[in-house]
Coordinates of C-alpha atoms and ligand atoms in Angstrom, one line a residue:
X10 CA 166.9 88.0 85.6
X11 CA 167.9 91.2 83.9
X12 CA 165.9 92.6 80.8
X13 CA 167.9 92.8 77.7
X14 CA 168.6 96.4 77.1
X15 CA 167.3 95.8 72.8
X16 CA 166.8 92.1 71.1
X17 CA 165.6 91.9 67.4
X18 CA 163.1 88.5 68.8
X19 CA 162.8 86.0 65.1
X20 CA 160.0 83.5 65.6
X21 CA 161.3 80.5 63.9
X22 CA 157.5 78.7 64.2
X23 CA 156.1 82.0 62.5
X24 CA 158.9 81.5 59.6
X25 CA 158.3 77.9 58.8
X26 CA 154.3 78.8 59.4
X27 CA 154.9 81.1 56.4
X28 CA 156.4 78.6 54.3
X29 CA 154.1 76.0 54.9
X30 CA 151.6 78.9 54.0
X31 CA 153.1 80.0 50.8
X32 CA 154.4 76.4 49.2
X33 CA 150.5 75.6 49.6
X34 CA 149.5 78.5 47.8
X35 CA 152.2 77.8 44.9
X36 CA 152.0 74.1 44.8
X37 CA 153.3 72.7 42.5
X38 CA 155.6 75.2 41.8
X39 CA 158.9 75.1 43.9
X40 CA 159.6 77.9 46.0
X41 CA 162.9 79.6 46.4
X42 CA 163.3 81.3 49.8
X43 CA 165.4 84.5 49.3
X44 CA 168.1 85.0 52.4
X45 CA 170.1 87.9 51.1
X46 CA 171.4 90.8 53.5
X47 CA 171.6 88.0 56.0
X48 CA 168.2 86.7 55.9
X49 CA 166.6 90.4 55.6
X50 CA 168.5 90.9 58.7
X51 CA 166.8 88.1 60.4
X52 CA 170.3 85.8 60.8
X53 CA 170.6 83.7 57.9
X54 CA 171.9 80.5 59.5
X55 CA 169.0 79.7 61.9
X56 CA 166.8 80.5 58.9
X57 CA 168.2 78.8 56.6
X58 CA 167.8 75.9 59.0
X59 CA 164.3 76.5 59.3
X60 CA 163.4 77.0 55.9
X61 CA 165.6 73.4 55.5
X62 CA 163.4 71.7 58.1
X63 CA 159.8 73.2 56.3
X64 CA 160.9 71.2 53.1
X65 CA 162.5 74.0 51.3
X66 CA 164.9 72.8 48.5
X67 CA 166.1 76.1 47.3
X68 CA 167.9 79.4 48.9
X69 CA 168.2 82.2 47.0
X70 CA 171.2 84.2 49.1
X71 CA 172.8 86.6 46.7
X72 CA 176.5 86.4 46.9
X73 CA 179.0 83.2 46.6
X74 CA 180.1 83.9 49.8
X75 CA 177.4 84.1 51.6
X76 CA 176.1 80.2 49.6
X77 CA 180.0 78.9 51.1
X78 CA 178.7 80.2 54.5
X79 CA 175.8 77.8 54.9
X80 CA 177.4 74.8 53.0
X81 CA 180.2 75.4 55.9
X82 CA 177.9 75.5 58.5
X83 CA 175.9 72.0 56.9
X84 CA 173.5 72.9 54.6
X85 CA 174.4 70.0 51.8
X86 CA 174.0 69.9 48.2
X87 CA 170.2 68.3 48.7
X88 CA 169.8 71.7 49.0
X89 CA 170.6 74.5 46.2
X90 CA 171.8 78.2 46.7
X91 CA 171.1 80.4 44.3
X92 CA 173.7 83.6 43.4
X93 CA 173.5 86.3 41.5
X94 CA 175.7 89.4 42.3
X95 CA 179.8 88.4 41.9
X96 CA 181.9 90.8 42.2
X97 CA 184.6 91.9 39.3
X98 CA 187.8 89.5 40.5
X99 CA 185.8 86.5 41.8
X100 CA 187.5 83.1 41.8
X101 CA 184.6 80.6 41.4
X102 CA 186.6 77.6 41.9
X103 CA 184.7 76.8 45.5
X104 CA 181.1 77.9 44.3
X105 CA 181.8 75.3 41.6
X106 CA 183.4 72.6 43.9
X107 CA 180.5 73.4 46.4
X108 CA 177.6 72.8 43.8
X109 CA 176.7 76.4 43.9
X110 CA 174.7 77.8 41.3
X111 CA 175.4 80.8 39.9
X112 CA 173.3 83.2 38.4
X113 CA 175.2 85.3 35.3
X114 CA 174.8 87.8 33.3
X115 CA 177.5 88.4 30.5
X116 CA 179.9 86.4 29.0
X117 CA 182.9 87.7 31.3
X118 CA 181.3 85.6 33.9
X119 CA 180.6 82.8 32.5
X120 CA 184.4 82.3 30.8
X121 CA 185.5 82.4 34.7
X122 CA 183.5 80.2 35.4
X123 CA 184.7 77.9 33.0
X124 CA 187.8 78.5 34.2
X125 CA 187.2 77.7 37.4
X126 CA 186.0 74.8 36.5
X127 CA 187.6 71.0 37.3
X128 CA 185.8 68.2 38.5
X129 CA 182.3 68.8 37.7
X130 CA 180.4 71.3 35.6
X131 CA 179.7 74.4 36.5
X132 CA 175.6 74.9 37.8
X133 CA 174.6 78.5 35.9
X134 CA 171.2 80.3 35.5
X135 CA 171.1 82.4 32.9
X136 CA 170.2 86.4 33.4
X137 CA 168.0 87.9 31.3
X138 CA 167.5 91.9 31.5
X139 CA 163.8 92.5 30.8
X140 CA 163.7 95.7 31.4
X141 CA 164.9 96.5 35.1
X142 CA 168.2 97.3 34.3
X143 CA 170.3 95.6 36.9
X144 CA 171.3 91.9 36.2
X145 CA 171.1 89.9 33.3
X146 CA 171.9 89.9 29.6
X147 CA 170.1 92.5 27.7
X148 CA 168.6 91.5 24.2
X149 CA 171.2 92.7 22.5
X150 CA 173.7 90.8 24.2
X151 CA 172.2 87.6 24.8
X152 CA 172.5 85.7 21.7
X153 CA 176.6 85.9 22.6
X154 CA 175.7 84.9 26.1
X155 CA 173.8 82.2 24.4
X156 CA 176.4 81.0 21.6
X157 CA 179.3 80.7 24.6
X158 CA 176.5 78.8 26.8
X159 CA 176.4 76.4 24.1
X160 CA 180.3 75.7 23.7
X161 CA 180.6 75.8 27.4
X162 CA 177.9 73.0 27.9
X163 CA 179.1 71.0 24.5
X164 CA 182.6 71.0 26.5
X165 CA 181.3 69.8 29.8
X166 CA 182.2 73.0 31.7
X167 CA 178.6 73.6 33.1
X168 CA 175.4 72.8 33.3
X169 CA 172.2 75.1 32.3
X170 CA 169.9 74.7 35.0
X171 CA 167.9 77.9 34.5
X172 CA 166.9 81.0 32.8
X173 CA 165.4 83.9 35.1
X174 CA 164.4 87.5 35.2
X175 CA 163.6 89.7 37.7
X176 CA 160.7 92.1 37.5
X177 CA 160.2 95.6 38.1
X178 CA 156.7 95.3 39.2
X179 CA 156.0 99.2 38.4
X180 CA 152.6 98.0 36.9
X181 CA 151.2 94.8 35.2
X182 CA 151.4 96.2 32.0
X183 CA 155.5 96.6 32.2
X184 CA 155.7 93.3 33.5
X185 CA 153.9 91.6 31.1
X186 CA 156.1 93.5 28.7
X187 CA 159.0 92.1 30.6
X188 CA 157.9 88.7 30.7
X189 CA 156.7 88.8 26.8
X190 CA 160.6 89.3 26.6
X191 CA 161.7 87.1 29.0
X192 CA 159.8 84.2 27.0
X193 CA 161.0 85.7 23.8
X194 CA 165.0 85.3 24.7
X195 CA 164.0 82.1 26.1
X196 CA 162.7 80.7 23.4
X197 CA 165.4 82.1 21.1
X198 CA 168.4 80.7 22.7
X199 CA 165.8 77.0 22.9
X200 CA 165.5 77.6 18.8
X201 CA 169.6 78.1 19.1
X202 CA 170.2 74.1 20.6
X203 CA 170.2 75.1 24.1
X204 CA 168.3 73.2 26.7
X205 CA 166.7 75.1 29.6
X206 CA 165.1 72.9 32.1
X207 CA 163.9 75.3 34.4
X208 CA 162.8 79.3 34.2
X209 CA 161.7 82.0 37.5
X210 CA 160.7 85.2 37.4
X211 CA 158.4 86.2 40.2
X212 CA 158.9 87.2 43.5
X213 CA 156.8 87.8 46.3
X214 CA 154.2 89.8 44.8
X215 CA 154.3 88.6 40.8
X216 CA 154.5 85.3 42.6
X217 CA 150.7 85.7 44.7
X218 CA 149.0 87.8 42.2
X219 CA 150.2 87.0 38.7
X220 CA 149.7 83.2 39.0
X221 CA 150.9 83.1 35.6
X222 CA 154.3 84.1 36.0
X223 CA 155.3 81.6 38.6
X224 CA 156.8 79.0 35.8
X225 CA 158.5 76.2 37.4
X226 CA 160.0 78.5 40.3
X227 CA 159.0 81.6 42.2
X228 CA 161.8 83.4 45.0
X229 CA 160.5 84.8 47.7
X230 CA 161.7 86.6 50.5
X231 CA 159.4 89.3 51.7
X232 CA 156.2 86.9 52.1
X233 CA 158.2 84.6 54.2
X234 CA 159.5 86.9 56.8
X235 CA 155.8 87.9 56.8
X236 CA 155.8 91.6 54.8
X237 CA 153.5 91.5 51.9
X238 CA 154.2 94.1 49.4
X239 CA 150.9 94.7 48.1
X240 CA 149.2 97.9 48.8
X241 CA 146.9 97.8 52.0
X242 CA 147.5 94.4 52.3
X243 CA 148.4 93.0 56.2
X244 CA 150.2 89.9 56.4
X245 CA 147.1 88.9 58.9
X246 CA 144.8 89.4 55.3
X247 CA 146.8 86.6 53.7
X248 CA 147.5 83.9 56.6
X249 CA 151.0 85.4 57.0
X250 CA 152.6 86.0 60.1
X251 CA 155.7 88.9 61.3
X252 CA 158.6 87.1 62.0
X253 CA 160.3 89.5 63.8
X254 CA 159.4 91.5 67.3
X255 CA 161.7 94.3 68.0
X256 CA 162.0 95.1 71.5
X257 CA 163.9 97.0 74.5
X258 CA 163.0 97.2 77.6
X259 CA 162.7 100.7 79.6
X260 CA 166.3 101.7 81.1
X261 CA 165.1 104.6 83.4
X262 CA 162.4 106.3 84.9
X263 CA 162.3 110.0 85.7
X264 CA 159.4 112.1 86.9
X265 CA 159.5 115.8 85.5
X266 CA 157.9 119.2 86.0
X267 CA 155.6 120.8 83.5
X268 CA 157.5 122.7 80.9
X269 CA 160.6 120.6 80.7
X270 CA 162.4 120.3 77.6
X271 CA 163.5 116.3 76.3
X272 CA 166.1 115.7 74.6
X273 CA 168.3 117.5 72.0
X274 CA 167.2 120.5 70.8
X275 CA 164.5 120.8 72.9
X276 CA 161.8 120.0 70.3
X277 CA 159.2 118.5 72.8
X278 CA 158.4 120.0 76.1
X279 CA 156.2 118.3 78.9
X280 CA 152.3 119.9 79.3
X281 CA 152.1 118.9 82.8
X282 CA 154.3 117.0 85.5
X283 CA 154.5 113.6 83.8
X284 CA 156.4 110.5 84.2
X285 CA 159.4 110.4 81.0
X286 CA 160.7 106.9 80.0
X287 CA 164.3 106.3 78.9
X288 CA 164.5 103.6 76.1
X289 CA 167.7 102.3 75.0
X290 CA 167.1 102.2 71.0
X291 CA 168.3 105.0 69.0
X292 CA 169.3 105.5 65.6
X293 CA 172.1 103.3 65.3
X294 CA 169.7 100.4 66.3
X295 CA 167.6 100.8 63.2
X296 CA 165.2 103.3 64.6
X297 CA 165.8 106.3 61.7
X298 CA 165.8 109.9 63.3
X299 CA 162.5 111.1 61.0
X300 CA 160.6 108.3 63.2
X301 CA 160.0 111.1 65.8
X302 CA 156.8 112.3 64.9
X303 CA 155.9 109.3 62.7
X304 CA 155.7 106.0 65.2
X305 CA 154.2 104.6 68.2
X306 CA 155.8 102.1 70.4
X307 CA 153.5 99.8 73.5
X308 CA 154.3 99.5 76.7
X309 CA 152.6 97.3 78.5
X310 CA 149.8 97.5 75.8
X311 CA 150.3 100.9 75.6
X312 CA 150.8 103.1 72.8
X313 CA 152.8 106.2 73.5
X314 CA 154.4 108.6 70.8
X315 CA 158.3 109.2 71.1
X316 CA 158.8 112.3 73.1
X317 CA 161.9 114.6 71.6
X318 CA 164.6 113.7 69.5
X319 CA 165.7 110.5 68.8
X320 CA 169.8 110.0 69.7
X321 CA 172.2 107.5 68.6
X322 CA 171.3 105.1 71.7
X323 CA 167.8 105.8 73.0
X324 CA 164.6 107.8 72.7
X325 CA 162.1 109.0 75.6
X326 CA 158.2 108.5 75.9
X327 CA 156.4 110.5 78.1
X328 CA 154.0 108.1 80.0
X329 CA 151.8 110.6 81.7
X330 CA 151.4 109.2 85.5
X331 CA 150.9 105.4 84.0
X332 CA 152.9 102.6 86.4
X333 CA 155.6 102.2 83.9
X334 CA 158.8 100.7 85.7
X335 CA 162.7 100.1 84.8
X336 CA 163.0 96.7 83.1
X337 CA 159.1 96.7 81.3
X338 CA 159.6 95.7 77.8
X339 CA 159.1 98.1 75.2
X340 CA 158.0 97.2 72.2
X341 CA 158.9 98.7 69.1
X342 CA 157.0 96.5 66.2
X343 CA 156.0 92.6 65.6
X344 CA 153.0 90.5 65.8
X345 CA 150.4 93.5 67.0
X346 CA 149.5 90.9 69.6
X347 CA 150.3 93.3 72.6
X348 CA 149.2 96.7 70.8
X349 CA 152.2 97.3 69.0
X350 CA 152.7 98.2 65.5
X351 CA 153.8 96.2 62.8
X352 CA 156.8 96.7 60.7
X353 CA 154.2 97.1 57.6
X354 CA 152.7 99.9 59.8
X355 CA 156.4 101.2 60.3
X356 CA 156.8 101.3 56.4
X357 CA 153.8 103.2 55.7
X358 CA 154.6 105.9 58.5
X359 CA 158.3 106.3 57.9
X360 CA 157.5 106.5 54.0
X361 CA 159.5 103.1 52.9
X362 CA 158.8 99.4 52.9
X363 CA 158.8 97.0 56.0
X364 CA 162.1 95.3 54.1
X365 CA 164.2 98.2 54.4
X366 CA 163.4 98.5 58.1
X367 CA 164.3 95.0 59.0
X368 CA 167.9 95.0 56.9
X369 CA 168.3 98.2 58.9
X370 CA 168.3 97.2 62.5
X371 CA 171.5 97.5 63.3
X372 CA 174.3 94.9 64.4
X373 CA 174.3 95.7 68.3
X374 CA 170.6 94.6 68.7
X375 CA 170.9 90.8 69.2
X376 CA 168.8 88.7 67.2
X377 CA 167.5 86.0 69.2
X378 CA 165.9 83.2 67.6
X379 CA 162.7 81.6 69.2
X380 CA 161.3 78.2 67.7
X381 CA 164.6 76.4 66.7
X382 CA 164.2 73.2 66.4
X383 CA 167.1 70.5 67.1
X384 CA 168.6 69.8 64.1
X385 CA 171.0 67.1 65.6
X386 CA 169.1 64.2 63.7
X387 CA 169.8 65.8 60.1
X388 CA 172.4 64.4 58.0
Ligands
LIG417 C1 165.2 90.3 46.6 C2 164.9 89.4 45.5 C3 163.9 88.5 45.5 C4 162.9 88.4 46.6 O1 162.1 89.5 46.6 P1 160.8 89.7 47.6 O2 160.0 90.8 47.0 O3 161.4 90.0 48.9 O4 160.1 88.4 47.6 C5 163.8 87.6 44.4 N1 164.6 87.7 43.3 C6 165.7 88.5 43.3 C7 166.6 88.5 42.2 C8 165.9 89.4 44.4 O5 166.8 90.3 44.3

């Protein structure tokens, strides 16, 4: 059998595990698991299947096209997908038909959505801006939002499932301030006749340490895919477990003199004759350029540092005189179960957050799903 040259490994049981962990935690709140940028570049069909078969009830994946995806690949209307960025000329006719529910923030959306509108009403949260700045209706314009929310649900166009925010999390004092206006609006547009059966505001990290913002609904995506967000916090520390393993597996050997220069530019040159390791990942697989001097990968539960410049398709390690041999597997992040680092780790070094790493790695690495269960039996 031939090792794959690079495979992005998503461990299905680690994803449902994290579920199972999180719902327990925020019982008996629902939980909304977030699936935008294709499942935090997981694959958002197989996890959407998973999260389905863990009991999840609600999938938060950003776009209407995106929600049309999974309805067309069987995810039914027991289950609700949340959206919340439409672009300018949407038609929302099949969101509507679909049971979608759409998450708006100004009154241009929601009179195309009542336009859109024919056999059944229209399913729509309703955006309040508490003081990030990117959806929802700011104070100023929400009692209009409001006022056509009422004619539209007096009419029979739609349906008011929710009010939401999103937080800024820049400290607990600004989101307290957010929330405080959150409830505000809320209770406003209640005063105003309208009837708001469900509100969510938190996400990952309001939702595990400001109990008191969970409401009837958190969304989270981070937690599940096993990347807290608080500081100095492993996902080991709170039960969680990485979901994905980034691998490749080493593509050529070469044994060097002493003073030879790797790669471009020449910015690393062997110390003594040493053994350099070709592996095919570069930085159009996700593995950013500034990594160089900043992350470790294992090999056989090794760590070695990346030797030169990274290129497009592939990096070198230098592996000293260790037996290192075409086709061992490389591995780049995941559990830390064979010495590797973690994509929290990864965050840290290369001065971001382990989300931005995952939704990087690019489309040629192969995502290959692990713990799939047969669906078959579902509806
Ligand atoms: C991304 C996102 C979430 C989930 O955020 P995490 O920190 O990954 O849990 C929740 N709500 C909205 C509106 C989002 O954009």
């Amino acid at each position: 059998m031939s090792a794959p040259l690079r495979e992005a490994v998503v461990d299905l049981d680690a994803y449902r595990s994290n579920i199972d962990r999180v719902r327990d935690w925020m019982d008996p709140v629902e939980v909304m698991a977030i699936m935008k940028a294709d499942a935090y570049g997981h694959g958002i069909e197989e996890v959407a299947r998973a999260a389905v078969d863990a009991g999840i009830r609600w999938i938060g994946v950003l776009t209407v096209e995106a929600a049309l995806r999974l309805r067309s690949v069987g995810i039914g209307e027991d289950v609700r997908l949340f959206t919340w960025q439409h672009d300018a000329g949407l038609d929302f006719r099949d969101a509507v038909d679909s049971g979608v529910d759409l998450g708006i923030s100004n009154v241009d959306e929601l009179a195309r959505i009542v336009e859109a509108v024919d056999q059944r009403p229209a399913r729509v949260h309703l955006g309040v801006d508490s003081g990030l700045h990117r959806d929802g209706a700011t104070a100023e314009d929400w009692p209009t939002l409001v006022q056509a929310a009422l004619a539209a649900v007096r009419d029979g166009s739609i349906e008011v499932v929710a009010a939401y925010t999103h937080l800024a999390e820049a400290s607990d004092d600004d989101d307290s301030a957010a929330v405080r206006t959150f409830d505000d609006l809320v209770e406003a547009a209640e005063d105003a006749g309208l009837d708001i059966r469900m509100r969510h505001v938190a996400a990952s990290l309001a939702g595990l340490e400001r109990p008191e913002f969970r409401y009837d609904m958190v969304r989270m995506g981070a937690n599940l895919f096993g990347i807290p967000g608080a500081d100095g916090v492993s996902a080991a520390d709170l039960g969680l477990r990485p979901v994905m393993t980034v691998e490749a597996s080493v593509a050529k050997t070469k044994r060097v003199p002493v003073g030879t220069g790797v790669s471009y530019d020449y910015t690393y040159r062997t110390d003594t004759e040493t053994t350099l390791a070709l592996v095919p990942f570069g930085y159009a697989d996700g593995l950013p350029r500034l990594a160089q001097d900043r992350i470790e990968v294992a090999i056989n539960g090794v760590r070695y540092p990346v030797a030169g410049r990274i290129a497009m398709d592939q990096f070198l390690v230098d592996v000293g005189d260790d037996d290192v041999r075409v086709g061992d597997t490389v591995v780049l992040f995941g559990t830390g179960d064979r010495g590797e680092m973690t994509v929290l780790e990864w965050g840290v070094a290369l001065d971001t957050i382990g989300e931005e790493i995952v939704c990087r790695i690019g489309g040629r690495v192969p995502r290959v799903h692990v713990g799939e269960r047969h669906t078959d039996d579902r509806p």
